[in-house]
Coordinates of C-alpha atoms in Angstrom, one line a residue:
Chain A
M1 CA 0.0 0.0 0.0
A2 CA 1.4 3.4 -1.0
L3 CA 2.3 5.9 1.7
I4 CA 1.1 9.5 1.5
K5 CA 1.7 12.5 3.7
V6 CA -1.3 14.0 5.5
L7 CA -1.7 17.2 7.4
D8 CA -2.3 17.1 11.1
P9 CA -5.8 18.4 11.8
T10 CA -5.3 19.1 15.5
A11 CA -4.2 22.3 17.3
R12 CA -3.3 22.7 20.9
R13 CA -1.5 25.4 22.8
M14 CA 2.1 24.6 23.2
D15 CA 3.1 26.7 26.2
D16 CA 3.0 25.3 29.7
D17 CA 3.9 26.4 33.2
A18 CA 4.5 23.2 35.1
S19 CA 5.2 25.1 38.4
P20 CA 2.5 24.6 41.1
G21 CA 3.1 28.2 42.0
P22 CA 4.1 29.5 45.4
D23 CA 3.4 27.6 48.6
A24 CA 0.7 29.0 50.9
G25 CA 3.2 29.0 53.8
A26 CA 2.1 29.9 57.3
L27 CA -1.6 30.9 57.3
A28 CA -1.3 33.4 60.1
G29 CA -1.7 36.9 58.8
K30 CA -2.6 35.7 55.3
R31 CA -5.6 36.8 53.2
I32 CA -7.3 33.6 52.1
G33 CA -10.0 33.6 49.4
F34 CA -12.6 30.9 48.8
R35 CA -14.0 30.8 45.3
L36 CA -17.6 29.4 45.5
D37 CA -20.3 28.6 43.0
Q38 CA -24.0 28.5 43.1
I39 CA -24.7 24.9 42.5
W40 CA -22.9 22.8 45.1
R41 CA -24.2 23.3 48.6
C42 CA -21.7 20.8 49.9
W43 CA -18.9 23.1 48.8
D44 CA -20.5 26.0 50.7
W45 CA -20.5 23.8 53.8
I46 CA -17.0 22.6 53.4
S47 CA -15.6 26.1 52.7
E48 CA -17.4 27.4 55.8
S49 CA -15.7 24.7 57.9
W50 CA -12.3 25.3 56.4
A51 CA -12.7 29.1 56.6
E52 CA -13.3 28.8 60.3
K53 CA -10.2 26.8 60.9
M54 CA -8.2 29.3 58.9
R55 CA -9.6 32.3 60.8
N56 CA -8.6 30.4 64.0
A57 CA -5.2 30.2 62.6
G58 CA -5.0 33.9 62.2
A59 CA -5.9 34.3 58.6
E60 CA -8.4 36.7 57.1
V61 CA -10.9 35.0 54.9
S62 CA -13.1 36.3 52.0
F63 CA -15.4 34.6 49.6
W64 CA -16.1 35.2 45.9
R65 CA -19.0 33.4 44.2
S66 CA -19.1 32.5 40.5
T67 CA -22.5 33.0 38.9
N68 CA -23.1 33.7 35.3
R69 CA -20.3 33.7 32.7
S70 CA -21.9 35.2 29.6
G71 CA -23.4 38.5 28.6
E72 CA -22.9 41.6 30.6
E73 CA -23.0 39.6 33.8
G74 CA -20.2 37.5 32.5
E75 CA -18.2 40.5 31.7
A76 CA -18.8 41.9 35.2
Q77 CA -17.9 38.6 36.7
N78 CA -14.5 38.6 35.0
Q79 CA -13.8 42.1 36.3
S80 CA -15.0 41.2 39.8
L81 CA -12.8 38.1 39.8
Q82 CA -9.7 40.0 38.9
A83 CA -10.5 42.7 41.6
W84 CA -11.0 40.0 44.2
L85 CA -7.7 38.2 43.3
A86 CA -5.9 41.4 44.0
T87 CA -7.1 41.3 47.6
I88 CA -5.9 37.8 48.5
D89 CA -2.7 35.9 49.1
I90 CA -4.1 32.4 48.9
A91 CA -6.9 31.0 46.7
V92 CA -8.9 27.9 47.4
V93 CA -11.0 27.4 44.2
G94 CA -13.9 25.0 43.9
L95 CA -15.8 23.1 43.2
A96 CA -14.8 20.8 40.3
N97 CA -17.8 18.5 40.7
C98 CA -19.3 18.4 37.2
G99 CA -18.1 19.1 33.7
S100 CA -18.7 22.8 33.2
C101 CA -18.1 23.6 36.9
T102 CA -14.7 21.8 36.6
G103 CA -14.1 23.9 33.6
W104 CA -14.8 27.2 35.3
T105 CA -13.1 26.1 38.5
I106 CA -9.9 25.4 36.7
R107 CA -10.2 28.4 34.5
D108 CA -10.6 30.7 37.6
A109 CA -7.8 28.7 39.4
I110 CA -5.5 29.4 36.5
A111 CA -6.4 33.0 36.6
A112 CA -5.5 33.1 40.3
A113 CA -2.2 31.2 39.8
N114 CA -1.2 33.4 36.9
A115 CA -1.8 36.4 39.1
G116 CA 0.8 35.0 41.5
V117 CA -1.6 33.9 44.2
A118 CA -0.9 30.6 45.9
T119 CA -3.7 28.6 44.4
T120 CA -5.3 25.2 45.1
A121 CA -8.2 23.9 43.1
I122 CA -10.7 21.6 44.8
A123 CA -12.1 18.6 42.8
T124 CA -14.1 15.6 43.7
R125 CA -12.6 12.2 42.9
N126 CA -14.5 11.6 39.6
F127 CA -13.4 14.9 38.2
E128 CA -9.7 14.8 39.3
D129 CA -8.3 13.6 36.0
F130 CA -10.4 16.1 34.2
A131 CA -9.2 18.9 36.4
H132 CA -5.6 18.0 35.6
E133 CA -6.3 17.7 31.9
L134 CA -7.9 21.1 31.8
A135 CA -5.1 22.7 33.8
A136 CA -2.6 21.3 31.3
R137 CA -4.6 22.6 28.4
G138 CA -4.9 25.9 30.1
G139 CA -1.1 26.2 30.3
R140 CA -0.7 25.3 34.0
S141 CA -0.1 21.6 34.2
G142 CA 1.4 21.9 37.7
L143 CA -1.7 23.4 39.2
R144 CA -2.4 22.1 42.7
V145 CA -5.6 20.0 43.0
H146 CA -6.9 18.7 46.3
V147 CA -9.3 15.8 45.9
L148 CA -12.5 15.2 47.9
P149 CA -14.6 12.0 47.7
Y150 CA -17.4 11.5 45.2
P151 CA -20.4 11.6 45.4
L152 CA -20.5 14.5 47.8
N153 CA -23.4 17.0 47.0
E154 CA -25.8 14.1 47.4
L155 CA -24.9 13.8 51.1
S156 CA -26.6 15.6 54.1
R157 CA -24.9 18.3 56.1
E158 CA -24.3 15.8 58.8
E159 CA -22.4 13.6 56.4
V160 CA -20.5 16.3 54.7
D161 CA -19.1 18.0 57.9
P162 CA -16.9 15.0 58.8
V163 CA -15.6 15.1 55.2
A164 CA -14.5 18.7 55.7
Q165 CA -12.8 17.7 58.9
A166 CA -11.1 14.7 57.4
Y167 CA -9.7 16.5 54.3
F168 CA -8.4 19.7 55.9
A169 CA -5.0 18.4 56.7
G170 CA -4.7 17.2 53.1
L171 CA -5.6 20.6 51.9
L172 CA -2.8 22.1 53.9
E173 CA -0.4 19.6 52.5
V174 CA -1.4 20.2 48.8
M175 CA -1.4 24.0 49.2
G176 CA 2.0 24.0 50.9
G177 CA 0.4 25.6 54.0
S178 CA 1.3 25.2 57.6
L179 CA 0.0 25.9 61.0
T180 CA 2.0 26.9 64.1
A181 CA 1.7 24.7 67.2
E182 CA -0.6 27.4 68.7
E183 CA -2.7 27.4 65.6
K184 CA -2.9 23.6 65.6
A185 CA -4.0 23.7 69.2
A186 CA -6.6 26.4 68.3
Chain B
M1 CA -36.9 39.3 43.3
S2 CA -34.2 40.0 40.7
I3 CA -34.5 38.2 37.4
H4 CA -31.2 38.0 35.6
L5 CA -31.9 39.4 32.2
I6 CA -29.9 38.3 29.2
K7 CA -27.9 41.3 28.0
P8 CA -25.3 40.4 25.4
S9 CA -21.9 41.8 26.3
N10 CA -19.5 44.0 24.2
R11 CA -16.8 41.4 24.4
K12 CA -15.7 40.1 21.1
T13 CA -13.0 37.7 20.0
T14 CA -10.0 39.7 19.0
A15 CA -8.0 37.2 17.0
P16 CA -5.3 39.0 15.0
K17 CA -5.4 38.6 11.2
T18 CA -2.0 37.7 9.7
L19 CA -1.4 37.9 6.0
V20 CA 0.7 35.8 3.7
S21 CA 0.8 35.1 0.0
R22 CA -2.1 33.2 -1.6
D23 CA 0.0 31.9 -4.4
C24 CA -0.6 28.3 -3.5
G25 CA -3.0 26.3 -5.7
P26 CA -3.6 22.6 -6.1
A27 CA -0.2 22.1 -7.7
G28 CA 1.6 23.7 -4.7
C29 CA 4.0 26.6 -4.6
E30 CA 7.6 27.3 -4.1
I31 CA 7.2 28.4 -0.6
D32 CA 5.2 26.1 1.7
W33 CA 2.5 28.1 3.5
L34 CA 0.9 25.1 5.1
T35 CA 2.5 24.8 8.5
S36 CA 0.7 21.7 9.9
R37 CA 2.8 18.7 10.8
R38 CA 3.0 16.2 7.9
V39 CA 2.4 12.6 8.9
A40 CA 2.9 9.5 6.8
A41 CA -0.2 7.4 6.3
D42 CA -1.4 4.6 4.0
D43 CA -3.2 5.9 0.9
D44 CA -6.4 4.0 1.6
I45 CA -9.6 5.2 3.2
E46 CA -10.0 2.3 5.6
A47 CA -6.4 2.3 6.7
F48 CA -6.5 6.1 7.1
T49 CA -9.6 5.9 9.2
S50 CA -8.0 3.5 11.5
F51 CA -4.9 5.6 11.6
S52 CA -6.9 8.7 12.4
L53 CA -8.3 6.9 15.4
E54 CA -4.9 5.9 16.6
Q55 CA -3.8 9.6 16.3
G56 CA -6.9 10.8 18.1
W57 CA -8.1 12.7 15.0
G58 CA -11.1 10.8 14.0
D59 CA -14.7 10.3 15.0
G60 CA -14.9 6.6 13.9
L61 CA -16.6 7.3 10.5
P62 CA -14.6 7.0 7.3
L63 CA -12.3 10.0 6.6
I64 CA -10.7 11.4 3.5
P65 CA -6.9 11.8 3.9
P66 CA -6.1 15.5 4.1
T67 CA -3.2 15.6 1.7
D68 CA -1.6 18.8 0.6
A69 CA -3.3 18.7 -2.8
R70 CA -6.8 18.3 -1.3
V71 CA -6.2 21.1 1.2
R72 CA -4.8 23.4 -1.5
M73 CA -7.7 22.7 -3.7
I74 CA -10.2 24.1 -1.2
L75 CA -7.9 27.1 -0.5
S76 CA -7.7 27.8 -4.2
E77 CA -11.4 27.9 -4.6
N78 CA -11.7 30.4 -1.8
D79 CA -10.2 33.7 -0.8
R80 CA -8.5 33.0 2.5
Y81 CA -5.0 32.9 3.7
P82 CA -4.1 29.5 5.4
D83 CA -2.5 31.1 8.4
E84 CA -5.4 33.5 9.1
L85 CA -6.4 33.1 12.7
I86 CA -10.2 32.7 12.8
A87 CA -10.6 32.2 16.5
R88 CA -9.0 31.1 19.7
M89 CA -10.7 28.1 21.1
P90 CA -11.4 27.4 24.9
D91 CA -7.9 26.3 25.7
S92 CA -6.4 29.1 23.6
S93 CA -5.5 26.8 20.8
E94 CA -5.5 28.6 17.4
C95 CA -8.2 27.8 14.9
T96 CA -6.6 28.9 11.6
V97 CA -8.0 28.6 8.1
E98 CA -5.5 25.9 7.5
K99 CA -6.9 23.8 10.4
I100 CA -10.4 24.4 9.3
V101 CA -9.7 23.3 5.7
I102 CA -7.8 20.2 6.9
N103 CA -10.9 19.1 8.9
A104 CA -13.2 20.0 6.1
V105 CA -11.3 17.8 3.7
M106 CA -11.4 14.9 6.1
A107 CA -15.2 15.3 6.5
G108 CA -15.7 15.6 2.8
A109 CA -17.2 19.1 2.9
P110 CA -17.4 21.0 -0.4
A111 CA -15.0 23.8 -1.1
D112 CA -17.8 26.4 -1.3
S113 CA -18.8 25.7 2.3
L114 CA -15.7 27.2 3.7
E115 CA -17.1 30.6 4.4
L116 CA -20.1 29.1 6.2
I117 CA -17.8 26.9 8.3
I118 CA -15.7 30.0 9.2
A119 CA -18.7 32.0 10.1
A120 CA -19.9 29.1 12.3
I121 CA -16.6 28.9 14.1
E122 CA -16.4 32.6 14.6
A123 CA -19.9 32.5 16.1
I124 CA -19.2 29.8 18.7
A125 CA -15.9 31.4 19.6
E126 CA -17.6 34.6 20.8
P127 CA -17.3 34.9 24.6
D128 CA -21.1 35.0 25.0
F129 CA -21.5 31.6 23.3
E130 CA -19.6 30.3 26.4
L131 CA -17.9 27.4 24.5
Y132 CA -15.8 26.8 27.6
G133 CA -18.8 25.5 29.5
V134 CA -20.4 23.9 26.5
N135 CA -17.3 21.8 25.8
A136 CA -16.6 20.7 29.4
T137 CA -20.1 19.9 30.7
T138 CA -21.6 16.6 31.7
A139 CA -24.6 17.7 29.5
P140 CA -25.0 16.4 26.0
V141 CA -25.0 19.9 24.6
Y142 CA -23.5 20.8 21.2
P143 CA -23.6 23.8 18.9
G144 CA -26.4 23.8 16.4
F145 CA -26.6 26.1 13.3
I146 CA -29.5 27.8 11.5
V147 CA -28.6 29.2 8.1
N148 CA -30.3 32.0 6.3
G149 CA -30.0 33.3 2.7
P150 CA -29.4 31.9 -0.7
I151 CA -26.5 29.8 0.5
R152 CA -29.0 27.4 1.9
D153 CA -29.9 26.2 -1.6
A154 CA -26.4 26.6 -3.0
L155 CA -25.1 24.2 -0.3
H156 CA -28.3 22.0 -0.2
I157 CA -28.8 22.8 3.5
P158 CA -32.1 21.2 4.4
Y159 CA -35.0 23.4 5.7
S160 CA -38.0 21.3 4.9
D161 CA -38.7 17.6 5.4
G162 CA -36.2 16.1 7.7
C163 CA -34.2 19.3 8.2
A164 CA -33.0 18.3 11.7
G165 CA -31.4 15.1 10.4
G166 CA -31.7 12.3 7.8
V167 CA -31.7 14.2 4.5
A168 CA -29.2 12.9 2.0
T169 CA -27.1 16.0 1.3
R170 CA -23.5 17.0 1.4
A171 CA -24.6 19.6 4.0
N172 CA -24.1 16.6 6.4
A173 CA -20.4 16.8 5.6
I174 CA -20.4 20.5 6.5
G175 CA -21.9 19.7 9.9
R176 CA -19.4 16.9 10.4
A177 CA -16.6 19.2 9.5
I178 CA -17.6 21.6 12.2
R179 CA -17.8 18.6 14.6
L180 CA -14.3 17.5 13.6
I181 CA -13.0 21.1 14.3
M182 CA -14.8 20.9 17.7
R183 CA -12.9 17.7 18.4
N184 CA -9.5 18.4 16.9
V185 CA -9.1 22.1 17.6
A186 CA -11.7 23.1 20.2
G187 CA -10.9 19.9 22.2
Q188 CA -14.4 18.4 22.7
V189 CA -13.4 14.8 23.2
A190 CA -15.7 12.6 25.4
G191 CA -14.1 11.4 28.5
V192 CA -11.0 13.6 28.0
T193 CA -12.0 17.2 27.6
T194 CA -15.7 16.9 27.9
Q195 CA -17.4 15.0 30.7
T196 CA -20.7 14.5 28.8
T197 CA -22.5 11.8 30.7
F198 CA -24.5 10.5 27.7
G199 CA -23.4 12.6 24.7
S200 CA -25.6 12.9 21.7
P201 CA -25.9 11.9 18.0
G202 CA -25.5 15.6 17.3
R203 CA -22.0 15.4 18.6
L204 CA -21.1 13.3 15.6
G205 CA -22.7 14.9 12.6
G206 CA -23.7 18.2 14.1
L207 CA -27.0 20.0 13.5
L208 CA -27.0 22.2 10.4
M209 CA -30.3 23.3 9.0
G210 CA -31.8 26.3 7.2
E211 CA -34.8 28.4 7.9
W212 CA -37.6 28.1 5.3
E213 CA -37.7 31.8 4.8
E214 CA -40.0 31.6 1.8
K215 CA -42.7 29.9 4.0
S216 CA -42.1 32.1 7.0
P217 CA -44.6 34.8 7.8
W218 CA -41.9 36.7 9.7
A219 CA -38.6 38.2 8.7
P220 CA -35.7 35.7 8.5
L221 CA -34.1 34.8 11.8
A222 CA -30.7 36.5 11.1
E223 CA -32.5 39.7 10.0
R224 CA -34.5 39.7 13.2
R225 CA -31.6 39.0 15.4
A226 CA -28.8 41.0 13.8
G227 CA -30.2 43.0 10.9
I228 CA -28.3 40.7 8.5
V229 CA -30.1 40.3 5.1
G230 CA -28.8 37.5 3.0
N231 CA -26.3 34.7 4.0
A232 CA -25.9 34.3 7.7
V233 CA -25.6 31.6 10.3
T234 CA -27.0 31.6 13.8
A235 CA -25.2 29.4 16.3
F236 CA -27.0 28.2 19.3
S237 CA -26.4 25.5 22.0
T238 CA -28.8 22.7 22.1
M239 CA -29.2 19.7 24.3
G240 CA -30.6 17.7 21.4
T241 CA -33.8 17.7 19.4
M242 CA -37.2 17.4 21.2
N243 CA -40.3 16.7 19.2
I244 CA -43.6 18.3 20.1
L245 CA -46.6 16.6 18.6
D246 CA -49.9 18.4 18.2
T247 CA -52.6 16.9 16.1
T248 CA -55.4 18.4 18.0
S249 CA -55.1 22.1 18.6
S250 CA -57.0 24.7 16.7
G251 CA -55.8 28.3 16.5
A252 CA -52.6 30.2 17.3
H253 CA -53.0 30.3 21.1
A254 CA -53.7 26.6 21.4
F255 CA -50.6 25.6 19.3
L256 CA -48.4 28.0 21.3
E257 CA -49.7 26.8 24.6
M258 CA -48.9 23.2 23.6
I259 CA -45.4 24.1 22.5
G260 CA -44.7 26.2 25.5
K261 CA -45.9 23.7 28.0
S262 CA -44.0 20.9 26.3
V263 CA -40.6 22.6 26.3
S264 CA -40.9 23.6 29.9
Y265 CA -40.1 20.6 32.1
A266 CA -38.4 20.4 35.5
G267 CA -35.3 18.7 34.3
A268 CA -34.5 21.0 31.5
N269 CA -31.3 22.9 31.7
C270 CA -33.2 26.2 31.8
Y271 CA -34.0 25.3 35.4
S272 CA -30.5 24.3 36.4
P273 CA -29.3 26.1 39.5
S274 CA -25.9 26.5 38.0
M275 CA -27.2 29.1 35.6
E276 CA -29.8 31.8 36.2
Y277 CA -30.9 32.2 32.6
A278 CA -31.3 30.4 29.4
E279 CA -32.5 30.8 25.8
M280 CA -34.9 28.5 24.1
T281 CA -34.8 27.8 20.3
I282 CA -37.9 26.5 18.7
G283 CA -38.6 25.4 15.1
I284 CA -42.1 26.0 14.0
N285 CA -43.4 24.1 11.0
P286 CA -44.7 26.2 8.0
I287 CA -48.3 25.1 8.4
C288 CA -48.4 26.0 12.0
A289 CA -46.5 29.3 11.4
D290 CA -49.2 30.3 8.9
I291 CA -52.0 29.5 11.3
I292 CA -50.2 31.5 14.1
A293 CA -49.5 34.5 11.9
K294 CA -53.1 34.8 10.8
E295 CA -54.0 35.6 14.4
L296 CA -50.7 37.1 15.6
P297 CA -49.1 39.3 13.0
T298 CA -45.9 40.1 14.9
I299 CA -43.2 37.7 16.0
E300 CA -43.0 39.6 19.3
D301 CA -46.7 38.7 20.0
V302 CA -45.9 35.0 19.3
Q303 CA -42.8 35.1 21.6
E304 CA -44.9 36.7 24.4
I305 CA -47.6 34.0 24.3
L306 CA -45.1 31.2 24.0
W307 CA -43.0 32.6 26.9
N308 CA -46.1 32.8 29.1
C309 CA -46.8 29.2 28.5
A310 CA -43.2 28.0 29.0
A311 CA -43.2 28.1 32.7
V312 CA -43.8 25.7 35.6
P313 CA -45.3 26.3 39.0
A314 CA -42.5 26.5 41.6
D315 CA -44.2 23.9 43.8
W316 CA -43.6 21.3 41.1
F317 CA -40.0 21.3 42.2
Q318 CA -38.8 19.4 45.2
A319 CA -37.8 21.6 48.2
L320 CA -34.0 21.5 47.5
H321 CA -34.5 22.5 43.9
R322 CA -37.1 25.2 44.8
D323 CA -34.8 26.7 47.4
Q324 CA -32.0 27.2 44.9
L325 CA -34.4 28.8 42.4
A326 CA -35.8 31.0 45.1
A327 CA -32.4 32.1 46.2
Q328 CA -31.7 33.1 42.6
G329 CA -34.9 35.2 42.6
R330 CA -36.4 33.0 39.8
I331 CA -39.7 32.4 41.4
R332 CA -41.9 35.2 40.1
S333 CA -44.8 36.9 41.8
D334 CA -47.3 34.5 40.0
G335 CA -45.5 31.6 41.7
R336 CA -44.0 30.3 38.5
V337 CA -40.5 29.8 37.2
Y338 CA -40.1 30.8 33.5
A339 CA -37.9 28.9 31.1
T340 CA -36.3 32.1 29.9
P341 CA -36.0 35.6 31.5
E342 CA -37.9 37.4 28.8
P343 CA -40.0 36.7 25.7
K344 CA -37.2 37.9 23.4
D345 CA -35.2 34.9 24.6
M346 CA -37.5 32.5 22.8
I347 CA -35.7 32.1 19.5
L348 CA -38.2 31.2 16.9
F349 CA -37.6 30.1 13.3
V350 CA -39.6 28.3 10.6
C351 CA -38.6 25.0 9.2
G352 CA -39.9 21.5 8.6
G353 CA -42.0 19.6 6.1
L354 CA -45.5 20.6 5.0
G355 CA -46.9 17.6 6.8
G356 CA -46.9 20.0 9.8
L357 CA -48.2 18.5 13.1
H358 CA -44.9 18.8 15.0
A359 CA -42.6 21.5 16.5
L360 CA -38.9 21.2 17.2
G361 CA -37.7 22.0 20.7
L362 CA -34.0 22.9 21.0
H363 CA -33.1 23.5 24.7
S364 CA -30.1 25.6 25.3
F365 CA -27.3 24.8 27.8
G366 CA -28.1 28.0 29.7
S367 CA -25.2 30.4 29.8
S368 CA -24.4 29.8 26.2
L369 CA -26.1 32.7 24.2
A370 CA -26.9 32.3 20.5
Q371 CA -24.7 34.2 18.1
T372 CA -25.5 35.4 14.5
R373 CA -22.8 36.0 11.9
Q374 CA -22.8 37.1 8.3
I375 CA -21.3 34.6 5.9
A376 CA -18.7 36.2 3.6
T377 CA -18.9 35.7 -0.1
A378 CA -15.9 33.8 -1.4
T379 CA -13.9 34.8 -4.5
P380 CA -11.7 32.0 -5.7
A381 CA -8.0 32.7 -5.3
S382 CA -7.5 32.0 -9.0
A383 CA -10.0 34.8 -9.9
V384 CA -8.2 37.2 -7.5
Q385 CA -4.9 36.4 -9.0
A386 CA -6.2 36.9 -12.5
A387 CA -7.6 40.3 -11.5
E388 CA -4.2 41.2 -10.1

């Protein structure tokens, strides 16, 4: 059979920053921002729990909620996100728990990482690989991703709270964060 | 209560337009302007189709090998530079004319469809189309396209019987070319870059149809949406095609009530808590359109009545769902939740066979807003060169 030359039909961005970005370091005195959405109540509960621990460790915590990403509201959202990123040192970005919300979680996490903020994206188990794939395609293959169990949003508050407790130490590890002895005691 | 109204933004894609020579025809040229990687493959459709799957290029259907000669042939019959950047796709990959033509060759799309494909890609790359979410989602959503103008007949784009699928026409290859671009350039690959739980047949061959303007009592869709007279394409996101049967109604209001109530169901994406608004595209068959227009002369009247019917009582939703909708201010003073924020968000067009009796529901993803683009008229490069 004769050989021919064919042209590659694919295109993909070639640049990549494999760095995970800066470590979060000691939490005391840091400004920590949680990126929320409006679909996953479990993520609201977990972020509340983690935020309380971080406040107890001496951090200042703020929240930014992603809503609509098209039209004038989308335009305003982008501006609001950029303004918020300028006010924080550490970003905890979630929740990658579906297709489009993983997409927007990773997109916003990359925006945070590219702004020089110590950033960790939060994904549930079934969207972990997808989160890494999108991070690589977004030019940040080294993006930090902390993984929670799946399914999660289907659970009650009483079932989700222990998950928040159990996965906090893992969050600190992934984000390169640390607590002083006093903070741990608190 | 604060209903989130759909207000298109001023954001536009700002892809730079680079220029090179157009001296390349089917026979090639001294300087090689095609920059894509060349790969050795067997000169056989079956072998190449298998090869394309190994490479991650294919969709499983037979593909035509995109050789230099075939790619140059399409370029020579148009008036585009191969390295012209048409759009940046969700991961910032560059969708150039060259990549579009390579995928068009593989799908078997005719050369004179290039400007339509380019306009379609430009439309879905607009920020308000929100291709980022459309690509990634667990939903089965895909871009659909409605074509207006004489190009419908020139390219045999169906707008009567079977317009949403099944007509034997090379327009199917155009739809498939767009799908291959979605896969190979925009990165919509199931299980890799899209988490679609079930997918859809529309993710293989696409959905490309025309509006039957000659049978429509209203102005063509592109003219109503964007003031474009002539060749244009409207891109919209759709979860699939939904059929609405009505063999019983009599009169405009009855038909519209049936359509409105049918497209409005609790599990539709327009009621997703992840997005506070949606559009709804509906194809109305020519017989029904004629009946409606006799009672309701303006399309705005039709949209208003349809919109009023496309709503569900809030208490149809379970508490957790209802709470989220209430938190978003979507439960109105009449106790109902509407499929779209305003009547204008019901996107109506006329299509389908003269058998009538059915309407075509095309539910949007939500945040993805329909985009209408003019289709440029191509002048073959050979004619341009002759003139120069």
